[in-house]
mmCIF file of C-alpha atoms and ligand atoms in Angstrom:
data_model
loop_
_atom_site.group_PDB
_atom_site.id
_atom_site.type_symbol
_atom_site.label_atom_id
_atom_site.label_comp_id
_atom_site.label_asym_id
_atom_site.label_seq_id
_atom_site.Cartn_x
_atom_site.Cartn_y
_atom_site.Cartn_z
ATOM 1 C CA UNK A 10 -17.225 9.502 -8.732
ATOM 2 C CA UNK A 11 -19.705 7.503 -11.055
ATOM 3 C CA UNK A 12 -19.438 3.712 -10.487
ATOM 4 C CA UNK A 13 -21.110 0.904 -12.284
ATOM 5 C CA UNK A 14 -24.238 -0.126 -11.075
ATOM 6 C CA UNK A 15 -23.095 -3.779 -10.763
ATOM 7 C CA UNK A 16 -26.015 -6.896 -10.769
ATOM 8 C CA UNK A 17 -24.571 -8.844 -7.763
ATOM 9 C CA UNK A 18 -22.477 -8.640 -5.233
ATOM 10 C CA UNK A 19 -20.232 -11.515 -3.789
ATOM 11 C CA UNK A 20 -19.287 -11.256 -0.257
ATOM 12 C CA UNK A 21 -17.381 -14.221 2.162
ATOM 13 C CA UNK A 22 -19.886 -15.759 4.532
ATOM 14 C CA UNK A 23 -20.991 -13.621 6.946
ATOM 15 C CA UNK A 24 -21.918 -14.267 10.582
ATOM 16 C CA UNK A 25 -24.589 -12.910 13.096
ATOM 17 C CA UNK A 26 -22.894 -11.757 16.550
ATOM 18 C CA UNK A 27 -26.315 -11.653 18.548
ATOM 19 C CA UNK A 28 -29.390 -13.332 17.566
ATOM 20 C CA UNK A 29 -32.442 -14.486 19.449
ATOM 21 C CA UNK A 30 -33.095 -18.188 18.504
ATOM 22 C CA UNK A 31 -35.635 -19.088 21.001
ATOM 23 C CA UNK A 32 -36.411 -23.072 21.999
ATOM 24 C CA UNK A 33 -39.066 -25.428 20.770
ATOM 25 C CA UNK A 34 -41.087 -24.577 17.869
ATOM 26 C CA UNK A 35 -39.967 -21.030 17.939
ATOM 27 C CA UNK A 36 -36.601 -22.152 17.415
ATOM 28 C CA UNK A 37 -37.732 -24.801 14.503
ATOM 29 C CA UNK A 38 -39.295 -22.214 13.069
ATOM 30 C CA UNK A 39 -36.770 -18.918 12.845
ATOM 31 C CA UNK A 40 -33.251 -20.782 12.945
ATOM 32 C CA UNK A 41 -33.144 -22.353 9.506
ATOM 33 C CA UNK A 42 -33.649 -18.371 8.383
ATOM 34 C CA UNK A 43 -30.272 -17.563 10.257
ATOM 35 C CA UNK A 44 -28.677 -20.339 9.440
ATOM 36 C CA UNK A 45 -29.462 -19.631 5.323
ATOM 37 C CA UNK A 46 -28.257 -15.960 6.036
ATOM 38 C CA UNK A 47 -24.791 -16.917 8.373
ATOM 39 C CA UNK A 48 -22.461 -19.218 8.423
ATOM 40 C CA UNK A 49 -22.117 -18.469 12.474
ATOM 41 C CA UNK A 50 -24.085 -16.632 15.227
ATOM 42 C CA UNK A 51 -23.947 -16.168 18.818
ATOM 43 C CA UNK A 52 -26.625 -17.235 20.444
ATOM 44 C CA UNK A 53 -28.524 -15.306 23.019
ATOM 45 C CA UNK A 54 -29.127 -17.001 26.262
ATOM 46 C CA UNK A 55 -32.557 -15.106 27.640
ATOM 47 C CA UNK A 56 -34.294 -18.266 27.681
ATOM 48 C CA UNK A 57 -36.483 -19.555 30.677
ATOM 49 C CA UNK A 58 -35.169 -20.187 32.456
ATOM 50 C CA UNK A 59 -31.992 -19.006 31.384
ATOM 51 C CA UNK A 60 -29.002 -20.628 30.103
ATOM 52 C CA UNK A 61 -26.192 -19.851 32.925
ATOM 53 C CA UNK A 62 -24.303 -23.123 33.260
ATOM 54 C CA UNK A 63 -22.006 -24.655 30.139
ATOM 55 C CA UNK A 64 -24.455 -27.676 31.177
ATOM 56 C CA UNK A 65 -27.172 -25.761 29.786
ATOM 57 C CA UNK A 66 -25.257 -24.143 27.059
ATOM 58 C CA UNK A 67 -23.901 -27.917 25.985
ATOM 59 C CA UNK A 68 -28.061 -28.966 25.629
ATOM 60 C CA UNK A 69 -29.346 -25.844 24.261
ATOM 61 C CA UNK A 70 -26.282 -26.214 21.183
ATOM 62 C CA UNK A 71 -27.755 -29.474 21.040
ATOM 63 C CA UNK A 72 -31.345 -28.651 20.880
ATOM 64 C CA UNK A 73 -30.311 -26.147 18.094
ATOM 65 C CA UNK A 74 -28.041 -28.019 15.944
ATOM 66 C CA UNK A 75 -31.499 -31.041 16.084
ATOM 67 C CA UNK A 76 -33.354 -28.314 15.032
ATOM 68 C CA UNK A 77 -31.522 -27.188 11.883
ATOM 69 C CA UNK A 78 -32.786 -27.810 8.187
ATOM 70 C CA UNK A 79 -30.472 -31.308 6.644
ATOM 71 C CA UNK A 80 -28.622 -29.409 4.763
ATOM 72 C CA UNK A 81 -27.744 -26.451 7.111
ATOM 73 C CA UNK A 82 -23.920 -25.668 7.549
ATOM 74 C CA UNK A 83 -24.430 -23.636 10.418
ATOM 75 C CA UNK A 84 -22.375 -23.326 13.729
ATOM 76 C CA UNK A 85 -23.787 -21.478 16.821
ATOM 77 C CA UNK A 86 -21.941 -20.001 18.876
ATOM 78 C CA UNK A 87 -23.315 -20.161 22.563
ATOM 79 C CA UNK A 88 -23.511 -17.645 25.375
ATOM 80 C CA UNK A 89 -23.339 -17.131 29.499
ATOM 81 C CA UNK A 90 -26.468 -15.596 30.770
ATOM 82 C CA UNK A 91 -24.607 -14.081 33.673
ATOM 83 C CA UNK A 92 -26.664 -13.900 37.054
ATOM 84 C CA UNK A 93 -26.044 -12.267 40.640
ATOM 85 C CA UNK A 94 -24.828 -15.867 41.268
ATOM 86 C CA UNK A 95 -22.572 -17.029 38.499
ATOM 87 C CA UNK A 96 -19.708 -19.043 39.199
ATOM 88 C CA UNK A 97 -16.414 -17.629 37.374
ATOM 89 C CA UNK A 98 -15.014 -21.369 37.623
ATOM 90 C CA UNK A 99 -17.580 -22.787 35.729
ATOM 91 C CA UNK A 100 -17.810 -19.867 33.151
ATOM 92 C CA UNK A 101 -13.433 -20.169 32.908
ATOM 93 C CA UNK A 102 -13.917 -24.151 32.244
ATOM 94 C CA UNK A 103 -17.306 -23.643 30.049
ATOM 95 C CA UNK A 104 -14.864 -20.993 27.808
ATOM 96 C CA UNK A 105 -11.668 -23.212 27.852
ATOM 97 C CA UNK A 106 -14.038 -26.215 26.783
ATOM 98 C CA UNK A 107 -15.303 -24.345 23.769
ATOM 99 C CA UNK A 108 -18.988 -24.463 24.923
ATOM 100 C CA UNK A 109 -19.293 -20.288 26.129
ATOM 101 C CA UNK A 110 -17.806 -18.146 23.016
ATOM 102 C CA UNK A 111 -19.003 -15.070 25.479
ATOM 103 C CA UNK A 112 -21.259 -14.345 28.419
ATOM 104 C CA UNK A 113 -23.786 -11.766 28.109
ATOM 105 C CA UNK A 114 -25.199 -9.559 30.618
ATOM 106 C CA UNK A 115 -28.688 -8.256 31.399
ATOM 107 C CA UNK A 116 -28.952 -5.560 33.728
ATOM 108 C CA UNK A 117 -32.121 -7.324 35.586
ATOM 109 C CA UNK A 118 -35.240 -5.956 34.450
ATOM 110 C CA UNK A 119 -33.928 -4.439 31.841
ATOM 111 C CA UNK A 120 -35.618 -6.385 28.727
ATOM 112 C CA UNK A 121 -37.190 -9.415 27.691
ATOM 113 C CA UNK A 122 -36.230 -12.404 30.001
ATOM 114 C CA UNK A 123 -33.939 -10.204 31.970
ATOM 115 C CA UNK A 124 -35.513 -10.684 35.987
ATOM 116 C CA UNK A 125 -33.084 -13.521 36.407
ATOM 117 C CA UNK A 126 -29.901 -10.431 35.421
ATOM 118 C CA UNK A 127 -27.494 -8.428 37.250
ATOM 119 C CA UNK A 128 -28.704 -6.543 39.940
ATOM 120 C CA UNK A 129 -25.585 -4.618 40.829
ATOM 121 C CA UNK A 130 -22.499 -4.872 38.824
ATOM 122 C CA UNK A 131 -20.405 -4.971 41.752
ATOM 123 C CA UNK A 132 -22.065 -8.457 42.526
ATOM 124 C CA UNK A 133 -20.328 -10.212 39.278
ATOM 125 C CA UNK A 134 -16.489 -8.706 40.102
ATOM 126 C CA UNK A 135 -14.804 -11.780 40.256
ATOM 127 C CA UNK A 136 -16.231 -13.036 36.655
ATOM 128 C CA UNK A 137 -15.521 -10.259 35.193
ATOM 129 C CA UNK A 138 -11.811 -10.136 36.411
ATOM 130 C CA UNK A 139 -11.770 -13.642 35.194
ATOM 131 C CA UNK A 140 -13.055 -13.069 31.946
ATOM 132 C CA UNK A 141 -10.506 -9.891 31.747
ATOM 133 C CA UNK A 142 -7.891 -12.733 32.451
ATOM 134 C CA UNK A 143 -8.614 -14.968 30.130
ATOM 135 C CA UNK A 144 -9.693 -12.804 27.268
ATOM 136 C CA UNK A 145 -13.545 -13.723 27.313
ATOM 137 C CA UNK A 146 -15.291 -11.798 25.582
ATOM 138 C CA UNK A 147 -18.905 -9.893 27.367
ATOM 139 C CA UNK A 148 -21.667 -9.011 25.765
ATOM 140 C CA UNK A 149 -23.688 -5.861 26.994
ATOM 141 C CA UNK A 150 -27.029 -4.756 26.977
ATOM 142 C CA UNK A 151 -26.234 -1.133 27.739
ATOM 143 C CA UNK A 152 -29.000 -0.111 29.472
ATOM 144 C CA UNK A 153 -30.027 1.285 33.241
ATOM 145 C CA UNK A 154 -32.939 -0.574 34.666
ATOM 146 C CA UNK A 155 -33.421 2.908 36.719
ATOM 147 C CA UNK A 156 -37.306 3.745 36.733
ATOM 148 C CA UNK A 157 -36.147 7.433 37.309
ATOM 149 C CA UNK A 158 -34.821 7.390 33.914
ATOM 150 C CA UNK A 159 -36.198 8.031 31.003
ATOM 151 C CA UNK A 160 -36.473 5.476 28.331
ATOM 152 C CA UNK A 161 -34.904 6.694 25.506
ATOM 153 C CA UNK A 162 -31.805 8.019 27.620
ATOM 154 C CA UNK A 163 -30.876 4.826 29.618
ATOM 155 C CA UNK A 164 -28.502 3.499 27.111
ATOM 156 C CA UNK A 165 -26.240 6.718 27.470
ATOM 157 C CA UNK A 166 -27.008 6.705 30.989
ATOM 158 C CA UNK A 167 -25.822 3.083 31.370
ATOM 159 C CA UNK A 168 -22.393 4.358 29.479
ATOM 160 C CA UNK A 169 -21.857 6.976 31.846
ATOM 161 C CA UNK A 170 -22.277 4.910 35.031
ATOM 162 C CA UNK A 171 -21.807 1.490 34.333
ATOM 163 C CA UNK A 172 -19.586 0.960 31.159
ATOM 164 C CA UNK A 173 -17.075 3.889 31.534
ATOM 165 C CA UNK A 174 -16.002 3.056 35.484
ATOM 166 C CA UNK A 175 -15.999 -1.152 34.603
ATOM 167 C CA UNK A 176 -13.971 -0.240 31.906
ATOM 168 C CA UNK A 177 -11.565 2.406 34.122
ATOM 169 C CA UNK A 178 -11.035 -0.553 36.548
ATOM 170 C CA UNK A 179 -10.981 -3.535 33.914
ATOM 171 C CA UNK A 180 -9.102 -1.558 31.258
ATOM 172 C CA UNK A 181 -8.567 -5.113 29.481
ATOM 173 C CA UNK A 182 -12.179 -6.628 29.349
ATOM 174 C CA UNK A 183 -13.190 -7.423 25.872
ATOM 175 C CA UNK A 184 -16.543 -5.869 25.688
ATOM 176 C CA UNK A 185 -19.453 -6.137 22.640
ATOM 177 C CA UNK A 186 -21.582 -3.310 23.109
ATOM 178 C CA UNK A 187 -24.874 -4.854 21.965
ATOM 179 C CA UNK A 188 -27.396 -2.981 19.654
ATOM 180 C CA UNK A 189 -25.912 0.283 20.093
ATOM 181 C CA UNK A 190 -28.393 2.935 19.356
ATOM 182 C CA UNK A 191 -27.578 6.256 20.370
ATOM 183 C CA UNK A 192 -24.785 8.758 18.899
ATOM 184 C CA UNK A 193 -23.108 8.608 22.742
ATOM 185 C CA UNK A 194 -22.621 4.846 22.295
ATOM 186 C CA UNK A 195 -21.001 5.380 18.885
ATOM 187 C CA UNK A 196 -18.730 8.200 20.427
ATOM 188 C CA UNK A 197 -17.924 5.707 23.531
ATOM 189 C CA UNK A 198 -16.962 2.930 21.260
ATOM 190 C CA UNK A 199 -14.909 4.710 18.944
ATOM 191 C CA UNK A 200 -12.553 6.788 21.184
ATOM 192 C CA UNK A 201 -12.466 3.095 23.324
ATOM 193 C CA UNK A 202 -9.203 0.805 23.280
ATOM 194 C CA UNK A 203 -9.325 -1.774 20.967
ATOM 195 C CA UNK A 204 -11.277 -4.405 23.178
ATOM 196 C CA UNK A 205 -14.635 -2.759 22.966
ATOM 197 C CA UNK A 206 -16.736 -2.971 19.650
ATOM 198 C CA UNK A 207 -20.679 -2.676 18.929
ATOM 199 C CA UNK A 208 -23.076 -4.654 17.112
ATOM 200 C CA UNK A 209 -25.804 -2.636 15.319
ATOM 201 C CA UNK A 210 -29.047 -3.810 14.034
ATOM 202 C CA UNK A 211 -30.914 -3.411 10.839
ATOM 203 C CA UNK A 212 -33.745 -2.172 12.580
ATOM 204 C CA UNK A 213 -31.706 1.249 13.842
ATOM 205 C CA UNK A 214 -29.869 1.643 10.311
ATOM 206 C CA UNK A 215 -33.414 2.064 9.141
ATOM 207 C CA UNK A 216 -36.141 3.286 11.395
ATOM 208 C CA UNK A 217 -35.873 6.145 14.261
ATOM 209 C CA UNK A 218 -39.011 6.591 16.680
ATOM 210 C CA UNK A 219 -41.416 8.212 14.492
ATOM 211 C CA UNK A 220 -41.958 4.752 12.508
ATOM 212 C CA UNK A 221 -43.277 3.362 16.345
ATOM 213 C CA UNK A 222 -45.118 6.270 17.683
ATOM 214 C CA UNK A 223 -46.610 8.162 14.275
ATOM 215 C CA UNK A 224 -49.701 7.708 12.986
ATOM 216 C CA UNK A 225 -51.058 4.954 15.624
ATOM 217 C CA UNK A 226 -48.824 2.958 17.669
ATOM 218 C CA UNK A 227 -47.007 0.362 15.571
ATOM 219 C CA UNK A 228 -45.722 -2.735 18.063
ATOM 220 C CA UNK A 229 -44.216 -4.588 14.801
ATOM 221 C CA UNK A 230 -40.906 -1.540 15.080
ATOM 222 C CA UNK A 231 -40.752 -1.909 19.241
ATOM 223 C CA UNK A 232 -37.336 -3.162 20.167
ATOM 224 C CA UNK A 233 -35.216 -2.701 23.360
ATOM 225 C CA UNK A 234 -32.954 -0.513 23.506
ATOM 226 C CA UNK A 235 -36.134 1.423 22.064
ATOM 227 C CA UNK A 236 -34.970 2.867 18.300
ATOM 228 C CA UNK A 237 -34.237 6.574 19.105
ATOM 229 C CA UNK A 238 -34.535 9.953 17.706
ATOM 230 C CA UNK A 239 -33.287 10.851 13.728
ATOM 231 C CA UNK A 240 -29.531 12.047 14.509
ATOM 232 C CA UNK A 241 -28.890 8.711 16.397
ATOM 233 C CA UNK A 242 -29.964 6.450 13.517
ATOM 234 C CA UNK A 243 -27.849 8.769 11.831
ATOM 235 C CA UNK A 244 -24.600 8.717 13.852
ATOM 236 C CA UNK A 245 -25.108 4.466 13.787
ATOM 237 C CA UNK A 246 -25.611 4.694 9.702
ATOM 238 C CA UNK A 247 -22.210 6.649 9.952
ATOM 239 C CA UNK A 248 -20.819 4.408 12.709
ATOM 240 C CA UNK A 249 -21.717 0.767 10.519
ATOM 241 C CA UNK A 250 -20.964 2.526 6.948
ATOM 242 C CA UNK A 251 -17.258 3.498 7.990
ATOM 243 C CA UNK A 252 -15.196 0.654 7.307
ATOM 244 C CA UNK A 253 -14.219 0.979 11.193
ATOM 245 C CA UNK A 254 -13.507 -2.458 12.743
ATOM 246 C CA UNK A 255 -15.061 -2.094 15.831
ATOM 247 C CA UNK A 256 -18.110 -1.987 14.570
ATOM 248 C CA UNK A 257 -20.207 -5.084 13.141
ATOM 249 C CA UNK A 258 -22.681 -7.453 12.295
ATOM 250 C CA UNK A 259 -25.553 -7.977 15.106
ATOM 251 C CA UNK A 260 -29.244 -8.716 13.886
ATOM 252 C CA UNK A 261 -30.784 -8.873 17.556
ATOM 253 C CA UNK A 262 -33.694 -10.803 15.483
ATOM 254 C CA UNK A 263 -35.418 -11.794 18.453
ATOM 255 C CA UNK A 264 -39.455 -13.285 16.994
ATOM 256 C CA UNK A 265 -43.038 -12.921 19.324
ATOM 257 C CA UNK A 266 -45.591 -13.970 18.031
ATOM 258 C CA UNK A 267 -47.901 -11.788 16.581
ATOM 259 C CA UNK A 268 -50.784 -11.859 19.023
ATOM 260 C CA UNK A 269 -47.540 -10.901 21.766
ATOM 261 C CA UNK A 270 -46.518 -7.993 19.851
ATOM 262 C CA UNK A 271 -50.229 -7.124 19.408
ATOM 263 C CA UNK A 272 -51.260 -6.667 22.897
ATOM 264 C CA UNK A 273 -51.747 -3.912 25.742
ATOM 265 C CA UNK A 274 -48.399 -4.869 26.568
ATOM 266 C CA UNK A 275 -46.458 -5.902 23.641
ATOM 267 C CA UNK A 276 -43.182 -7.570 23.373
ATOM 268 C CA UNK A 277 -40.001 -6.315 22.952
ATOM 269 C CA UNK A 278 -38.540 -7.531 19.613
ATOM 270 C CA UNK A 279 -38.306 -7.484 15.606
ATOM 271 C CA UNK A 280 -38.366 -10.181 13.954
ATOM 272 C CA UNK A 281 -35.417 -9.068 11.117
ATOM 273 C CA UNK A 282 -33.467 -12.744 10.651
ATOM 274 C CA UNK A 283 -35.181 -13.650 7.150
ATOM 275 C CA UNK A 284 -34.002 -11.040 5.406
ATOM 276 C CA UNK A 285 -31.460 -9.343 7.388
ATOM 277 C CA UNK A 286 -28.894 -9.380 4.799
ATOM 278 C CA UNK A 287 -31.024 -8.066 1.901
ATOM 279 C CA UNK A 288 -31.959 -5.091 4.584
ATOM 280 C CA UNK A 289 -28.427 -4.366 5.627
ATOM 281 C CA UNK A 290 -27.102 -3.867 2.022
ATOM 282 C CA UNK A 291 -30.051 -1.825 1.216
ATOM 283 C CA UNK A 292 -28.398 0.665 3.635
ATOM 284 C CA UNK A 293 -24.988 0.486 2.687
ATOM 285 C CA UNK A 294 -26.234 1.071 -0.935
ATOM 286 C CA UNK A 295 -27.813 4.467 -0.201
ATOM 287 C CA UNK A 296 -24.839 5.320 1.600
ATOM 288 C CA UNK A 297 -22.666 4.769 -1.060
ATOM 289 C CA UNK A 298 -20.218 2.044 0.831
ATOM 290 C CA UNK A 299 -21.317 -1.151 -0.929
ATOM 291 C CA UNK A 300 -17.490 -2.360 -0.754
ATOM 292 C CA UNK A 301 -17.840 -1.717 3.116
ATOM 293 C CA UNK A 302 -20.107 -4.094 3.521
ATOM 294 C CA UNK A 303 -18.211 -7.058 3.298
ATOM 295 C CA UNK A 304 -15.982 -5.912 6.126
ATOM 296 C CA UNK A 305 -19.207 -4.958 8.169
ATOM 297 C CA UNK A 306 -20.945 -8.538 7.648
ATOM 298 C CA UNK A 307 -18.100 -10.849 7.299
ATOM 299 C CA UNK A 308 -14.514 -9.564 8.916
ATOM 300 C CA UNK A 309 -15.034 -7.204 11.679
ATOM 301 C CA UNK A 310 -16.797 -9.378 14.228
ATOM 302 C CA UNK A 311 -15.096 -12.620 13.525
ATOM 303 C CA UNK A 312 -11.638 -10.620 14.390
ATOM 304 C CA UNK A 313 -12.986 -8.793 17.146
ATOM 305 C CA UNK A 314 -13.318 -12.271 18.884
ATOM 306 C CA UNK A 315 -10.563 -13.876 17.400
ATOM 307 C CA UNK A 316 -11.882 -16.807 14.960
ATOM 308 C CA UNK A 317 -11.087 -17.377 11.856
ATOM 309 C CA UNK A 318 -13.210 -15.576 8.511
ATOM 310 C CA UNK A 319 -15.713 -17.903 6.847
ATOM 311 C CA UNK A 320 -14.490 -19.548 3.866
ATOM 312 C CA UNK A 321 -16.848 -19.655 1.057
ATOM 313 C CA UNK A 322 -19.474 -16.830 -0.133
ATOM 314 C CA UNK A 323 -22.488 -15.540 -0.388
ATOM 315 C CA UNK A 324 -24.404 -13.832 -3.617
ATOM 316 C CA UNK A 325 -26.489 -10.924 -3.278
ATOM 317 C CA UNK A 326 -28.407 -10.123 -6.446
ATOM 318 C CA UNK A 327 -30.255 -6.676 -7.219
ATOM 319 C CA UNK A 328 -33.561 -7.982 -7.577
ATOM 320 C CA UNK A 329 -36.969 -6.882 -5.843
ATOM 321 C CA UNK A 330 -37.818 -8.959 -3.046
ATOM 322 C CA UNK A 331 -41.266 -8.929 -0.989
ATOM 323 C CA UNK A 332 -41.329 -9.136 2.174
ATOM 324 C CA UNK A 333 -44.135 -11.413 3.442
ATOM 325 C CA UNK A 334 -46.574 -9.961 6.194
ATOM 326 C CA UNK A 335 -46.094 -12.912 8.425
ATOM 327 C CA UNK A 336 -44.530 -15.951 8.791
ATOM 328 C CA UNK A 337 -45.493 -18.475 10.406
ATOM 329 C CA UNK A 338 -47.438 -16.225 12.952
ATOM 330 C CA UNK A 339 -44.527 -13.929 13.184
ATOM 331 C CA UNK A 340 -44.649 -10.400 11.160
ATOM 332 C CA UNK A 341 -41.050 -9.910 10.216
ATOM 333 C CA UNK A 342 -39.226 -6.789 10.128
ATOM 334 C CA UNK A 343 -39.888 -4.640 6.677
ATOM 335 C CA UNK A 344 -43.362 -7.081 6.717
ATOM 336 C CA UNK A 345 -44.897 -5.886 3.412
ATOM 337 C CA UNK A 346 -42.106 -3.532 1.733
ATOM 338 C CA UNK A 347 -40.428 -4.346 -1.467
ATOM 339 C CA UNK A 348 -36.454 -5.098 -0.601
ATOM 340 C CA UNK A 349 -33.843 -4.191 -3.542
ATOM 341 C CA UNK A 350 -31.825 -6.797 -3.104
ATOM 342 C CA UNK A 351 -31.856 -10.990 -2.974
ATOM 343 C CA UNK A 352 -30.084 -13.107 -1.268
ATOM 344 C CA UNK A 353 -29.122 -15.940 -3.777
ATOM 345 C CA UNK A 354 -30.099 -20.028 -2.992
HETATM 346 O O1 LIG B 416 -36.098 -6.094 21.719
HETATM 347 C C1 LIG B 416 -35.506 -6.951 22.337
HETATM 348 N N1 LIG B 416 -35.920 -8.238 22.364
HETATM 349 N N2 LIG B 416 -34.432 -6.603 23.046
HETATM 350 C C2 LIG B 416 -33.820 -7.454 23.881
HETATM 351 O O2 LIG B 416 -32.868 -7.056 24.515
HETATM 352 C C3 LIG B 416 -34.343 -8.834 24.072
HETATM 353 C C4 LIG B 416 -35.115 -9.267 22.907
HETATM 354 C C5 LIG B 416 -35.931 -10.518 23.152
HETATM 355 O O3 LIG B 416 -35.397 -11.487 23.681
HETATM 356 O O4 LIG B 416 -37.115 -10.528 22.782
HETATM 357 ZN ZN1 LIG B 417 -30.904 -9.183 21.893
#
């Protein structure tokens, strides 16, 4: 079916369910680039140290909302960094104040500020049977910390013994899957209940392993979960092009510096926030689900936990846009391509 190539395209606000916004000058640096693209996001709590008490949460919101542009109209959304020693009362009050939207968990070791995580998932029952009471939603970072394991399998690994048995004995626990990458996650998620959902990232929409590991290693597409092989970008394409409502919105922009990513041990991270919109649509364009997108961007994720949609909208307009190679000593993700589409004001 031929349809008009139209010159814009008008979506509600949209909002970012997992975003790395760092502290200090990092944060003054990356956030107003969220805050132009969303109207919300929920903010990541890997900071050091980490951000486990609504005490922390409260300053951190605070340190963020002092760090936003004048004219920002941007709410963040703030999140438990869940330990071997969190305390489910504080969490329950942090959540009933409004200050936690969600707590997130980090298998320890498993990624970038992660030591302080979960050792043993059996340590944080009692939260999570809290949250499971009172309807809290958790993100995940699906991954096994196992060193047996090889890299690019511990996210189906981590579904196999982790997610699938917590989710057997907590049937009701709202769950975000973070960053899915893998055709197994998509398969988990879609043959779940209701209460589990997964964010997916620009980054896996568009690259698969080759763009990391071919011709000389490339530190600017390393991520964690690490982007996999060709049918698994292909299967999350599918998954985030369907019009399916568990699926949604999650940038995982998460900025090193340069010389960080650049090094004999590089970061973990891409840097996608400035123009994660234009690089999402770009996506659902080839795919031929441009009226999807809205749904994608702007409804799924705000249902999933139960706030109301934006009001108000946001312009995309077919236009090249370059992508700079760095900003501000961070190389963002598509650093030097030519983007189809603009995000207007
Ligand atoms: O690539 C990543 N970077 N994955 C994560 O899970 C954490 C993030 C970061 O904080 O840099
Ligand atoms: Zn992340």
């Amino acid at each position: 079916m031929a349809r008009a190539m139209s010159e814009t395209l008008t979506i509600r606000r949209p909002d970012d369910w997992h975003v790395h916004l760092r502290d200090g000058d990092m944060l003054r640096h990356v956030v107003g680039h969220t805050a132009r693209q969303f109207a919300r996001a929920i903010v990541m709590p890997n900071l050091t140290p980490p951000v486990a008490r609504a005490a922390d949460a409260a300053a951190y919101r605070q340190r963020i909302l002092a760090a936003l542009p004048a004219d920002a109209d941007f709410t963040p959304l703030m999140t438990c960094y869940l330990t071997d020693a969190t305390d489910a009362d504080d969490l329950a009050a942090g959540h009933a104040d409004g200050i936690f939207t969600a707590a997130k968990l980090y298998p320890a070791g498993a990624t970038t500020n992660s030591a302080n995580g979960v050792t043993d998932i059996g340590n944080i029952r009692d939260v999570l049977e809290r949250m499971a009471e009172v309807g809290m939603p958790l993100c995940v970072h699906g991954e096994v910390t196992d060193p047996e394991i090889d890299v690019f399998d511990r996210e189906a690994v981590f579904i196999e013994r982790v997610l699938a048995p917590l989710l057997r004995d907590l049937p009701e626990l709202k769950v975000v899957f973070e960053h899915a990458t893998t055709e197994e996650a998509v398969a988990f998620v879609e043959s779940a209940r209701p209460n589990v959902a997964a964010t997916i990232t620009p980054q896996h929409l568009h690259i698969n392993r080759n763009a990391m590991l071919v011709g000389g290693i490339r530190p600017h597409a390393y991520c964690l979960p690490v982007a996999k092989r060709e049918k698994h970008r292909l299967a999350l394409r599918k998954a985030a092009t369907s019009g399916s409502g568990k699926f949604f919105l999650g940038t995982d922009s998460a900025p090193h510096t340069r010389e960080a990513k650049e090094s004999g041990c590089g970061c973990a991270g891409i840097f996608n926030a400035p123009f994660a919109l234009e690089s999402y649509l770009t996506v659902f364009e080839a795919e031929g689900a441009i009226e999807r997108f809205e749904g994608f961007a702007s409804e799924h994720g705000a249902r999933f936990y139960g706030l109301p949609l934006n009001e108000g909208t946001v312009t995309l307009q077919r236009a090249p846009v370059e992508v700079p190679a760095e900003l501000r000593g961070v190389v963002p993700f598509h650093a030097g391509d030519t983007l189809g589409w603009r995000l207007a004001g």
